[in-house]
CSV table of C-alpha atoms in Angstrom, one decimal:
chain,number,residue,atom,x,y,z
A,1,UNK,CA,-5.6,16.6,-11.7
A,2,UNK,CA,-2.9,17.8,-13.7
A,3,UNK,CA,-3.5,20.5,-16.1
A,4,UNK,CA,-3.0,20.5,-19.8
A,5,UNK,CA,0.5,21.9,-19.6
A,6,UNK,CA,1.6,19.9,-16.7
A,7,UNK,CA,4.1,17.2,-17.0
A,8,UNK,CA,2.8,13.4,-16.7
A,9,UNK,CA,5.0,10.7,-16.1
A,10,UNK,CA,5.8,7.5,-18.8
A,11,UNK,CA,5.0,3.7,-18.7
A,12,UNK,CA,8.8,3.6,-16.4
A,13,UNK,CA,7.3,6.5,-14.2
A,14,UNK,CA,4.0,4.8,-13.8
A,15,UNK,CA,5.2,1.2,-13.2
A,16,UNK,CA,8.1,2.8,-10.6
A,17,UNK,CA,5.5,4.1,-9.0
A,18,UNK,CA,3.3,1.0,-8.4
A,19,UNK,CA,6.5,-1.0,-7.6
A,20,UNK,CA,7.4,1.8,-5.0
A,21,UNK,CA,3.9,1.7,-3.5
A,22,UNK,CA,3.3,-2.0,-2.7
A,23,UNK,CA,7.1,-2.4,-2.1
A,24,UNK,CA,7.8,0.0,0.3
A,25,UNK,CA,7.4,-0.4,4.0
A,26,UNK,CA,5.9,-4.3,3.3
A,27,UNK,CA,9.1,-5.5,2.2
A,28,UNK,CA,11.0,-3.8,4.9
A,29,UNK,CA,9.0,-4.7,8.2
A,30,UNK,CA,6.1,-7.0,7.4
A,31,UNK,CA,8.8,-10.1,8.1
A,32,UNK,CA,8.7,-8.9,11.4
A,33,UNK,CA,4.4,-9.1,10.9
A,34,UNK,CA,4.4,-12.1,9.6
A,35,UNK,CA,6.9,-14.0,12.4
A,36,UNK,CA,4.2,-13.8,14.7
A,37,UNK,CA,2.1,-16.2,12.7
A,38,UNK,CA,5.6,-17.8,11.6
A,39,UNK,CA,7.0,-19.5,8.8
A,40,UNK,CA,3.9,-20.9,8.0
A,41,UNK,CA,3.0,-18.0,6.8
A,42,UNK,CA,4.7,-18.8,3.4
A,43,UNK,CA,1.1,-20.7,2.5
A,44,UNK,CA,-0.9,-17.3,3.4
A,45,UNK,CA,2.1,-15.3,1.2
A,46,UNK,CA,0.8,-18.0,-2.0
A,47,UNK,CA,-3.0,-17.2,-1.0
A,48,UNK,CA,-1.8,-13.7,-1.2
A,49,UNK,CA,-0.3,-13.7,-4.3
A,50,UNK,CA,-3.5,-15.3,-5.9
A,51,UNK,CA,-5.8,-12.7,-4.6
A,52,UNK,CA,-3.4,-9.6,-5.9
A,53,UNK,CA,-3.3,-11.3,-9.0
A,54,UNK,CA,-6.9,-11.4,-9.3
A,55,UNK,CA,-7.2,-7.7,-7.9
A,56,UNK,CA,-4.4,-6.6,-10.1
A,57,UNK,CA,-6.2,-8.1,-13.0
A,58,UNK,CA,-9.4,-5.9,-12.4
A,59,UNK,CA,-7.2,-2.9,-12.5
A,60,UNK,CA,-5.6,-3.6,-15.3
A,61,UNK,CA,-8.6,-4.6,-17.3
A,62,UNK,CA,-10.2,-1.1,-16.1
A,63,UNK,CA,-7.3,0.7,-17.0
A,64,UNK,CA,-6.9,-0.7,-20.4
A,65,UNK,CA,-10.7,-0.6,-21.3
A,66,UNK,CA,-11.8,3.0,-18.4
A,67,UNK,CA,-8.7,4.9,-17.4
A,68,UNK,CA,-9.9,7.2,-14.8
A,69,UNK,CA,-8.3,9.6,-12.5
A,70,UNK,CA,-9.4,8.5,-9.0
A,71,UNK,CA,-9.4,4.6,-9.9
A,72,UNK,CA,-11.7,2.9,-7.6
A,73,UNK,CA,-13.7,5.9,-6.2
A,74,UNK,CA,-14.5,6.7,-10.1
A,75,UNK,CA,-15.5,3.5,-10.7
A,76,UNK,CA,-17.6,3.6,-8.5
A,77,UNK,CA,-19.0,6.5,-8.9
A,78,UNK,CA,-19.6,5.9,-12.8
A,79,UNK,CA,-21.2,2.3,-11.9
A,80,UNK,CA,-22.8,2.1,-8.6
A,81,UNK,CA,-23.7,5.3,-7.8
A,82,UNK,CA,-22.9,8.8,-5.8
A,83,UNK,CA,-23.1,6.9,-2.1
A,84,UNK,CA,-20.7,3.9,-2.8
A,85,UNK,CA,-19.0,6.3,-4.4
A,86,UNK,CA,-18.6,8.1,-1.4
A,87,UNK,CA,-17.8,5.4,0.7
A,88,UNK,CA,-14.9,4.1,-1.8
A,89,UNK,CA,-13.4,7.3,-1.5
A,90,UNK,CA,-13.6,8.2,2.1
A,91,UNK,CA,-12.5,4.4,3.4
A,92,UNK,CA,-10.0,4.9,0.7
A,93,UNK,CA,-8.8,8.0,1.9
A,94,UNK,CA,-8.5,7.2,5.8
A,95,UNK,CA,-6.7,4.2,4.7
A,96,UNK,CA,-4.4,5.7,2.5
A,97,UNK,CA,-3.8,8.2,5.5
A,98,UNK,CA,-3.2,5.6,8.0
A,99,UNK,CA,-1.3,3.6,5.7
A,100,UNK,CA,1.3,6.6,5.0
A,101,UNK,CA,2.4,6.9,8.4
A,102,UNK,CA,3.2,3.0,8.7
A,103,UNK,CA,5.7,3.8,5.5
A,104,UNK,CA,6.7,7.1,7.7
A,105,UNK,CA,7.4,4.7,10.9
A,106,UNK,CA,9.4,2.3,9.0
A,107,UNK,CA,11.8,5.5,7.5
A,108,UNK,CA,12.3,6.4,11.3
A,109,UNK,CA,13.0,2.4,12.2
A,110,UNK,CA,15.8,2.2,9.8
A,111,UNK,CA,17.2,5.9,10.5
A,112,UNK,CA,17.4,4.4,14.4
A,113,UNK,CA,20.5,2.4,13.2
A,114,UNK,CA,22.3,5.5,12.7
A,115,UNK,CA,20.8,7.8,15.4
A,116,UNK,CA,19.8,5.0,18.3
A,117,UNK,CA,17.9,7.8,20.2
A,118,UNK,CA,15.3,7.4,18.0
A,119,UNK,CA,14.5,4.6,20.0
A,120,UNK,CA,13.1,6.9,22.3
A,121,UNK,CA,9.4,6.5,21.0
A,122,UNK,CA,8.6,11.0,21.6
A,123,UNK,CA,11.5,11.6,19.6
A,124,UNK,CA,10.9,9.2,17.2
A,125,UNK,CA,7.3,10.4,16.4
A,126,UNK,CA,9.2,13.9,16.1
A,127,UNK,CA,11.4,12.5,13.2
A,128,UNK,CA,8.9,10.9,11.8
A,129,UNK,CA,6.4,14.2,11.8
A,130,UNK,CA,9.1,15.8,10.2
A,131,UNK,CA,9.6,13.5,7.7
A,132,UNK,CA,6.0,13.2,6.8
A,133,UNK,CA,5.8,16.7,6.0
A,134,UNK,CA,9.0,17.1,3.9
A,135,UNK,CA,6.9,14.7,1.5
A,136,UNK,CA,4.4,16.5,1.6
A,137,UNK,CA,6.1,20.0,0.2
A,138,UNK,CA,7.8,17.3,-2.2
A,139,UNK,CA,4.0,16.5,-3.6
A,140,UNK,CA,3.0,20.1,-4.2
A,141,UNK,CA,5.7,19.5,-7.8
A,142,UNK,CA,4.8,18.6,-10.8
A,143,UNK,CA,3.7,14.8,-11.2
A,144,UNK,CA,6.7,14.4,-12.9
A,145,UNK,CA,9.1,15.4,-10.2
A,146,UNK,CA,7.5,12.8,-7.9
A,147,UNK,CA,7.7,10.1,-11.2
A,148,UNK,CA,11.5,10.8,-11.1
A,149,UNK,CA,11.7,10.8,-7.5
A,150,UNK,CA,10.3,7.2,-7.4
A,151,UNK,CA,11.8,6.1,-10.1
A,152,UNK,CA,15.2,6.7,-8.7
A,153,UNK,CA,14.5,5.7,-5.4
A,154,UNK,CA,12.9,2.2,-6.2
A,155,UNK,CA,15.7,1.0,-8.7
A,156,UNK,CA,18.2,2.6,-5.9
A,157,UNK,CA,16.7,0.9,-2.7
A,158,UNK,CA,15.5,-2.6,-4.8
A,159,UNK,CA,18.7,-3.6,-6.4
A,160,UNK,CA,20.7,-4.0,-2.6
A,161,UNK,CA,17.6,-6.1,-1.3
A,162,UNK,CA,17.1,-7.8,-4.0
A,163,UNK,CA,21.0,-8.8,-3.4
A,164,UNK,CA,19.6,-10.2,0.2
A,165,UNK,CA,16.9,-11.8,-1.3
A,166,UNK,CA,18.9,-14.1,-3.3
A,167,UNK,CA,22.3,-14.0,-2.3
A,168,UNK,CA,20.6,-14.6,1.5
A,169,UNK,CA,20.0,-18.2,0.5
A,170,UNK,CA,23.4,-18.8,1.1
A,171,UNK,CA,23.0,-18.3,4.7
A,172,UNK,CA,19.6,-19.8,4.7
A,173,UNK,CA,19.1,-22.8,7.9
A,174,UNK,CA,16.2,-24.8,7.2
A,175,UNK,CA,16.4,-25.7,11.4
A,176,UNK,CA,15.4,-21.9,11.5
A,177,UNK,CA,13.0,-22.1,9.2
A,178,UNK,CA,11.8,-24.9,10.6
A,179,UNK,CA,11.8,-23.5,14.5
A,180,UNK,CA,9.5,-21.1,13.8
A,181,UNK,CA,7.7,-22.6,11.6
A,182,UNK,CA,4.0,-22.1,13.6
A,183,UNK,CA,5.0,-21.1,17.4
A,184,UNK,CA,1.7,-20.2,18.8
A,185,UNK,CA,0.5,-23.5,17.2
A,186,UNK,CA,-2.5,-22.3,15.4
A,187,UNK,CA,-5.0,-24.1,13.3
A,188,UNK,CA,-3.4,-24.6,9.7
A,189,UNK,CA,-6.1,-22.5,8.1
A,190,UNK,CA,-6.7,-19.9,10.9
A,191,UNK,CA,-2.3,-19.6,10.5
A,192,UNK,CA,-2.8,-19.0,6.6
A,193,UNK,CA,-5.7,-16.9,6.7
A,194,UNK,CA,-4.3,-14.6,9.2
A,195,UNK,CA,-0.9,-14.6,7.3
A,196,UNK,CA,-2.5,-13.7,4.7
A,197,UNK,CA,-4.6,-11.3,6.2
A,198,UNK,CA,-1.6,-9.5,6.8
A,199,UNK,CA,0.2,-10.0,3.8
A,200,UNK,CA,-2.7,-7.6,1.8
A,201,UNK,CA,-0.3,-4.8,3.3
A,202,UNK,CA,2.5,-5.7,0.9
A,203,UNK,CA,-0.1,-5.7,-2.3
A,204,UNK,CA,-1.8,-2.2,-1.6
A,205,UNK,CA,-1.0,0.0,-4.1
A,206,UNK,CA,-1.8,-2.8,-7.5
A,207,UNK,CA,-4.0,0.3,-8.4
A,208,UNK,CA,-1.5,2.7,-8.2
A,209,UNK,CA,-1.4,3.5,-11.6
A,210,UNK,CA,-5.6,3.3,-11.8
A,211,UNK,CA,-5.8,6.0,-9.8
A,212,UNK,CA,-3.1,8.4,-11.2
A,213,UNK,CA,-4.3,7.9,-14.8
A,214,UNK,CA,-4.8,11.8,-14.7
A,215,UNK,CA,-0.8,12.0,-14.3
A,216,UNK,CA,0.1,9.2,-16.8
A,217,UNK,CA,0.7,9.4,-20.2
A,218,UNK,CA,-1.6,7.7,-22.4
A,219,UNK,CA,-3.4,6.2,-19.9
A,220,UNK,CA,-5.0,3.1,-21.8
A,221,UNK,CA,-2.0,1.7,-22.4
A,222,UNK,CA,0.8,2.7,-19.7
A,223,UNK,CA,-1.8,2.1,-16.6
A,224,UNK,CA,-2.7,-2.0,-17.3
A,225,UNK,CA,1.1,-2.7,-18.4
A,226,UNK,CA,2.7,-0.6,-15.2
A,227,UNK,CA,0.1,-2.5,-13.4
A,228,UNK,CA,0.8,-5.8,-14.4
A,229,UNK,CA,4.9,-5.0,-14.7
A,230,UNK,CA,4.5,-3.5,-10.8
A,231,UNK,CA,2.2,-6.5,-9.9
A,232,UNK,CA,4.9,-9.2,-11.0
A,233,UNK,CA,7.9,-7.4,-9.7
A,234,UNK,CA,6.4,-6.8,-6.7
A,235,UNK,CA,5.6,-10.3,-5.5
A,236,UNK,CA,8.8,-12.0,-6.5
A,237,UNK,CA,10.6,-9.8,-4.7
A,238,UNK,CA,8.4,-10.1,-1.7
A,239,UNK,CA,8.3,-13.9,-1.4
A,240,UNK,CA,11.6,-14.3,-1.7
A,241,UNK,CA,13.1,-12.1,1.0
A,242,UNK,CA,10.4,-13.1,3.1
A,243,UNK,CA,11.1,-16.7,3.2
A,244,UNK,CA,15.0,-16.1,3.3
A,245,UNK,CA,15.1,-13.6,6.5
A,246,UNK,CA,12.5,-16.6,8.0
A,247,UNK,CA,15.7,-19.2,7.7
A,248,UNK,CA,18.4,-16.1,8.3
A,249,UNK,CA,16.7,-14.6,11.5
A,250,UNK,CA,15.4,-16.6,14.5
A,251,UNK,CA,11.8,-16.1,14.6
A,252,UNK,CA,11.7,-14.5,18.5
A,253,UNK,CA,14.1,-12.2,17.2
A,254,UNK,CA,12.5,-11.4,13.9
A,255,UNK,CA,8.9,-10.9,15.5
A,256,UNK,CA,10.3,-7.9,17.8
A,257,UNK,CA,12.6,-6.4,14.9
A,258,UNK,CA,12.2,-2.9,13.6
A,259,UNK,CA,15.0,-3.2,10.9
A,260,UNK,CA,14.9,-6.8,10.5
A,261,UNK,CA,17.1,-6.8,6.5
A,262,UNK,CA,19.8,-4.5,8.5
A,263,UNK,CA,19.6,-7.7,11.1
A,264,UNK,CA,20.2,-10.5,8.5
A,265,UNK,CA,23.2,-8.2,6.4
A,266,UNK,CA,24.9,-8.4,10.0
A,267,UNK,CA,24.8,-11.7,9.8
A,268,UNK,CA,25.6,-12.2,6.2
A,269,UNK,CA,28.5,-9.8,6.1
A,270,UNK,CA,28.8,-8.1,8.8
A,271,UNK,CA,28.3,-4.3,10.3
A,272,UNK,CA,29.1,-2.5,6.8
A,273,UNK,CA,26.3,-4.5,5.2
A,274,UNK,CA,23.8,-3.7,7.8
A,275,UNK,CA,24.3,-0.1,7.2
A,276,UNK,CA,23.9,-0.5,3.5
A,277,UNK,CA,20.7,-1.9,3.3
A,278,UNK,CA,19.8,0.4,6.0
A,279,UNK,CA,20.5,3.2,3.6
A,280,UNK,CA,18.1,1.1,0.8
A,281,UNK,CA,15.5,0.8,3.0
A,282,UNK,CA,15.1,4.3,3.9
A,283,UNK,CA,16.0,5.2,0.2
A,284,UNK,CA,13.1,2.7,-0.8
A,285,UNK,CA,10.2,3.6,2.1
A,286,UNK,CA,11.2,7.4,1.0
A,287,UNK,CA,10.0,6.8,-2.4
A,288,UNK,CA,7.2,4.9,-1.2
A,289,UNK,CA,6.4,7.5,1.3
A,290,UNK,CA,6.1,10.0,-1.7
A,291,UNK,CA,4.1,7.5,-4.3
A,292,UNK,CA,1.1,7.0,-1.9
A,293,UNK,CA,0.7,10.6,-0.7
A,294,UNK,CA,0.4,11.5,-4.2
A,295,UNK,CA,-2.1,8.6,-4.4
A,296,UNK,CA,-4.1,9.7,-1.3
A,297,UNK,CA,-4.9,13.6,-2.9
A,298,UNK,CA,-5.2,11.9,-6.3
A,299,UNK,CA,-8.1,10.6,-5.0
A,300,UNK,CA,-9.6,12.8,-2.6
A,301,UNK,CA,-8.9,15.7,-5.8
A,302,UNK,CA,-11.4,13.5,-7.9
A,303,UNK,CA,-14.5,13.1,-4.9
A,304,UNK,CA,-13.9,17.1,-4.2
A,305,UNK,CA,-14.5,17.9,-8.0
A,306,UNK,CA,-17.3,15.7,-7.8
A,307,UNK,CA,-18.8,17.1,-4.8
A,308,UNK,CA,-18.0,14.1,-2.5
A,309,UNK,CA,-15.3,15.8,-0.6
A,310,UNK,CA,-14.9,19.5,0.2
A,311,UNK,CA,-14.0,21.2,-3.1
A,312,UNK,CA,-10.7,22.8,-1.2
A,313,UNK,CA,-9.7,19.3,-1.6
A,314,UNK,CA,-9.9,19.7,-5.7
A,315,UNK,CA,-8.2,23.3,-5.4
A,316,UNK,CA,-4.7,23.0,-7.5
A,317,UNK,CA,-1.5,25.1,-8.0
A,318,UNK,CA,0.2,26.4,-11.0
A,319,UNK,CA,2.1,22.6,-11.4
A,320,UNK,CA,-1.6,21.1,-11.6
A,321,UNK,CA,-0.6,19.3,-8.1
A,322,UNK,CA,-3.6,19.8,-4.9
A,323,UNK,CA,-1.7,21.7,-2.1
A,324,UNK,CA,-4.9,22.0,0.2
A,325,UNK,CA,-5.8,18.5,-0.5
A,326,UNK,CA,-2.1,17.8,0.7
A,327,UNK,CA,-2.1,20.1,3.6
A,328,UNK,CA,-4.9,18.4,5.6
A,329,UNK,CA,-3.3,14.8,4.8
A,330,UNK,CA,-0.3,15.7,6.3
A,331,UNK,CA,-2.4,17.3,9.4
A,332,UNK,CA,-4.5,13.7,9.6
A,333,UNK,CA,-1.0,11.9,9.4
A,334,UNK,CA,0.4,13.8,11.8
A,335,UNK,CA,-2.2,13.6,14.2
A,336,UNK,CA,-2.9,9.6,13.8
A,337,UNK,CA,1.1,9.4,14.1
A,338,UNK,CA,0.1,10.5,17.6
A,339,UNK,CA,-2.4,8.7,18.5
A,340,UNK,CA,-0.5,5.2,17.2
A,341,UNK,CA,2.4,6.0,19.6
A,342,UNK,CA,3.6,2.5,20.9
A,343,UNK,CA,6.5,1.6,22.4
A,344,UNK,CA,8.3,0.0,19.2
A,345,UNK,CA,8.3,0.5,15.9
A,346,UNK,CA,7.7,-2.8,15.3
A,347,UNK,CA,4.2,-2.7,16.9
A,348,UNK,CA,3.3,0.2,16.3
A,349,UNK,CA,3.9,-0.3,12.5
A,350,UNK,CA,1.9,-3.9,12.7
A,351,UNK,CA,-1.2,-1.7,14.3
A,352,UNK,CA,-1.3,0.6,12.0
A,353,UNK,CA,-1.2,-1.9,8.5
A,354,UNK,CA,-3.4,-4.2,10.1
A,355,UNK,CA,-6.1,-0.9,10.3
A,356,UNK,CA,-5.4,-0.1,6.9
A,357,UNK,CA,-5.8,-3.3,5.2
A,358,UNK,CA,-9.6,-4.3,6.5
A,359,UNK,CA,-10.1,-0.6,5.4
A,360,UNK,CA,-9.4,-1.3,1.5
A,361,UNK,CA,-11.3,-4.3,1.3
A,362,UNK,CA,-14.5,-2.5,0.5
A,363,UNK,CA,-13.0,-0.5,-2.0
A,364,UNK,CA,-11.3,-3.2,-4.0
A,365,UNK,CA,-14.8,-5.3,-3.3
A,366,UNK,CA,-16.6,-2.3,-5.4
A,367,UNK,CA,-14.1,-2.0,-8.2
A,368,UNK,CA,-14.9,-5.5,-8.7
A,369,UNK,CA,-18.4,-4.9,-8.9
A,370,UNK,CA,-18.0,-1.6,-11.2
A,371,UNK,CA,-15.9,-3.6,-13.6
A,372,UNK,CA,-18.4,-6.2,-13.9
A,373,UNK,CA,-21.2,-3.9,-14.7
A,374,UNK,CA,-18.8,-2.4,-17.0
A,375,UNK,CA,-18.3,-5.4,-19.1
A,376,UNK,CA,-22.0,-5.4,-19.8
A,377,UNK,CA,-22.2,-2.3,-20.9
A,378,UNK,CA,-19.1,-2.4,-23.7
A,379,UNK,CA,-18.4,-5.1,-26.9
A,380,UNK,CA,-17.0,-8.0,-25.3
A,381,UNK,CA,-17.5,-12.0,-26.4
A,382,UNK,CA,-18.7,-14.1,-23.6
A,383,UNK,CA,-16.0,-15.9,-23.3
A,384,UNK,CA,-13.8,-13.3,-21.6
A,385,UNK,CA,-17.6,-11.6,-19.7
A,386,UNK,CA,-16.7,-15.1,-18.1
A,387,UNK,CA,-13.5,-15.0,-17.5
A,388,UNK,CA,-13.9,-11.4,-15.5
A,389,UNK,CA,-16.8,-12.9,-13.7
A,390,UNK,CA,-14.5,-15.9,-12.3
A,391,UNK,CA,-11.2,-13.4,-11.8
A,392,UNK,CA,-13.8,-10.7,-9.6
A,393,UNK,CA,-15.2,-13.6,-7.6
A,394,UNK,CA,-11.3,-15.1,-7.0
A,395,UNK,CA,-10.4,-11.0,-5.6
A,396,UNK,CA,-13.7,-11.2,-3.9
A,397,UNK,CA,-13.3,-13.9,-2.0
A,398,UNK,CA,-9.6,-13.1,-1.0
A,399,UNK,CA,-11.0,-9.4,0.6
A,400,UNK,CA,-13.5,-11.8,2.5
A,401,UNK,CA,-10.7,-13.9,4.0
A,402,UNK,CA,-8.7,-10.7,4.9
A,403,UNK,CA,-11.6,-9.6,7.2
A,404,UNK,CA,-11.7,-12.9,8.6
A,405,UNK,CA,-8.0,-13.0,9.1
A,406,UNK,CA,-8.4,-10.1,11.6
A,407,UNK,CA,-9.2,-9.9,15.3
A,408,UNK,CA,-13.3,-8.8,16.5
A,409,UNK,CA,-11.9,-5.5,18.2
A,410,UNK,CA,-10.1,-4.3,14.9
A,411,UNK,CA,-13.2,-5.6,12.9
A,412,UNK,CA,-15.7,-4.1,15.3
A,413,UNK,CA,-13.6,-0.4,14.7
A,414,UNK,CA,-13.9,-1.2,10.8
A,415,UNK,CA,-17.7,-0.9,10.7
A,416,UNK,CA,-18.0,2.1,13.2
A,417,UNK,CA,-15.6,3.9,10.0
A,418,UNK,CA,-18.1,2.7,7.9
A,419,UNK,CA,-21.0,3.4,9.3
A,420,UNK,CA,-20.1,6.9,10.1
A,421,UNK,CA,-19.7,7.6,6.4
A,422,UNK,CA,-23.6,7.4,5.7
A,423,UNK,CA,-24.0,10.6,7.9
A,424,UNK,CA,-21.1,12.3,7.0
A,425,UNK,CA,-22.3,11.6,3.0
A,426,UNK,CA,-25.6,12.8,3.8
A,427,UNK,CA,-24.5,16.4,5.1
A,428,UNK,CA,-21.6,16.7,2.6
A,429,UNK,CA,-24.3,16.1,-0.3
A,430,UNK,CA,-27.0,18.7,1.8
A,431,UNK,CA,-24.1,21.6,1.4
């Protein structure tokens, strides 16, 4: 948490930095996801957007009413109790981690269309270590640093793929779109619940600012507007470049991509475009990059104070900022970077967010569940105790679907994570 003298960052910092977290590698690669469901997937992207909403909402409404640094592990922890607590944090955490090197992956996919031996998947994971860790040093600045950092880098990378996203329409074909529209001629429902399944990965990060209010300035206002403000960017900007590089890109093409906007500049304007937008992307998944690690020891700083993690993880520097906390990140990045190693970027990237989304559901499932215990305890008219009852139920029932969406194995994995966390809570509470 940052100390009294440290530097927070604004409602702009805040909001740049939810923006920068759910649009960061999920714009950039997740096309290439989603192709293998296939343009059908534009019904799981409007499923999607519902459930964020609804998830958003919750965040916003605890934000406004209980900002808290930590988000939903002190939620949690304030309203359920010290072992969902614990759980929050810790799926949270191993999430966050896997999730960072997906956004790492995607820096290294772009960077391969200036330096095609990073095709080469050993060199690649070298350049992608490395990158990994200059993010981290970056984190151990004041919160502000990383708010300007963001800031700059989301305005920077959005405004050239925002010019895709609508200028793109120009070169939309509907017989493209069309093509691919289901090619492995799924079930309508099983398509749009795996879709969006997979879509989830382009909404983490709605509680961005829920979980840094210990960095923002007033917190009760700046961390529901940045969340709403990020929420709403966020999803128009996703849908439509989505459904454009659909009718721009052949789908066989798109589902193997690892740079699939460089792929549809080409096409709009040629070479020089390509490498522009290559520049934004790794501009954009840079800032991204940066946003979520500070996330990740956010959160794992509020369990170690609390005595939920090891209290090294709570341990801060003179800028207020958790350098061991950061430290054994980057070490569990590094190391899952390894064990993801796949030939592509392109599946190794779809591995990797397909892990960390059935990982967040339980979280997001408890803040739920915190915020309606919440509304009992404070002054609120029925009416809107109501209203929150119906919007928690609507993010409820979109986490369900998400787990369904997935395959057993992945599934089966899921609960081993969270069954190992009732020993590992027992012995961290014993010491």
């Amino acid at each position: 948490m940052v100390t009294d003298g440290g530097k927070k960052m604004g409602l702009l910092g805040a909001s740049s930095l939810v923006v920068a977290n759910m649009v960061g590698t999920g714009l950039f690669l997740l096309p290439s996801s989603l192709a293998s469901v296939g343009s059908i997937s534009l019904f799981g992207w409007i499923v999607a957007a519902l459930g964020a909403s609804a998830l958003g909402l919750v965040f916003a409404h605890m934000g406004m009413v209980e900002p808290k640094a930590g988000g939903p592990y002190a939620y949690a922890r304030d309203h359920m109790g010290a072992f969902p607590a614990f759980q929050t944090n810790f799926l949270y955490w191993v999430a966050n981690v896997i999730g960072n090197v997906a956004i790492a992956v995607s820096v290294t996919g772009y960077l391969a269309v200036f330096f095609p031996v990073l095709k080469n998947p050993w060199i690649a994971n070298a350049c992608t270590a490395g990158i990994i860790w200059l993010f981290v040093w970056l984190n151990t600045r004041d919160a502000r640093a990383v708010g300007h950092f963001t800031a700059i880098s989301t305005v920077a990378g959005i405004l050239p793929i925002a010019f895709v996203g609508l200028l793109g329409w120009f070169w939309f074909r509907p017989d493209v779109f069309a093509a691919s529209w289901n090619p492995e001629q799924l079930p309508t429902i099983t398509a749009i619940s795996r879709s969006g399944a997979i879509a989830l990965w382009a909404f983490l990060g709605v509680e961005s600012a829920a979980v840094s209010a210990g960095v923002i300035e007033n917190p009760k206002r700046n961390v529901p507007l940045a969340t709403i403000i990020g929420l709403l960017v966020s999803t128009a900007i996703y849908i439509s470049c989505c459904t454009v590089l659909m009718g721009i890109i052949p789908g066989a093409e798109l589902r193997i991509s690892g740079a699939p906007f460089a792929e549809a500049a080409q096409v709009m304007l040629g070479p020089w475009a390509a490498v522009i937008i290559s520049l934004a992307a790794i501009l954009k998944a840079s800032g991204s990059l940066v946003g979520w690690i500070l996330i990740t020891a956010q959160s794992a700083e509020a369990a170690g104070r609390d005595g939920m993690f090891p209290h090294r993880f709570s341990l801060t520097n003179q800028q207020g900022m958790p350098v061991q906390n950061l430290i054994v990140t980057g070490a569990m990045m590094t190391l899952m970077l390894v064990i993801t190693t796949s030939p592509d970027v392109a599946t190794q990237f779809a591995h990797i967010t397909d892990a960390t989304v059935v990982l967040m559901v339980l979280p997001y499932l408890y803040s739920v569940v915190s915020m309606w215990r919440l509304n009992r305890e404070i002054d609120m008219s029925a009416g809107k105790v109501r209203l929150y009852i119906v919007i928690g139920v609507v993010a409820c029932l979109y986490c369900l679907s998400v787990v369904l969406g997935q395959g057993a194995e992945l599934g089966r994995k899921a609960l081993l994570i969270l069954l190992i966390s009732a020993p590992l809570f027992a012995l961290i509470k014993k010491k």
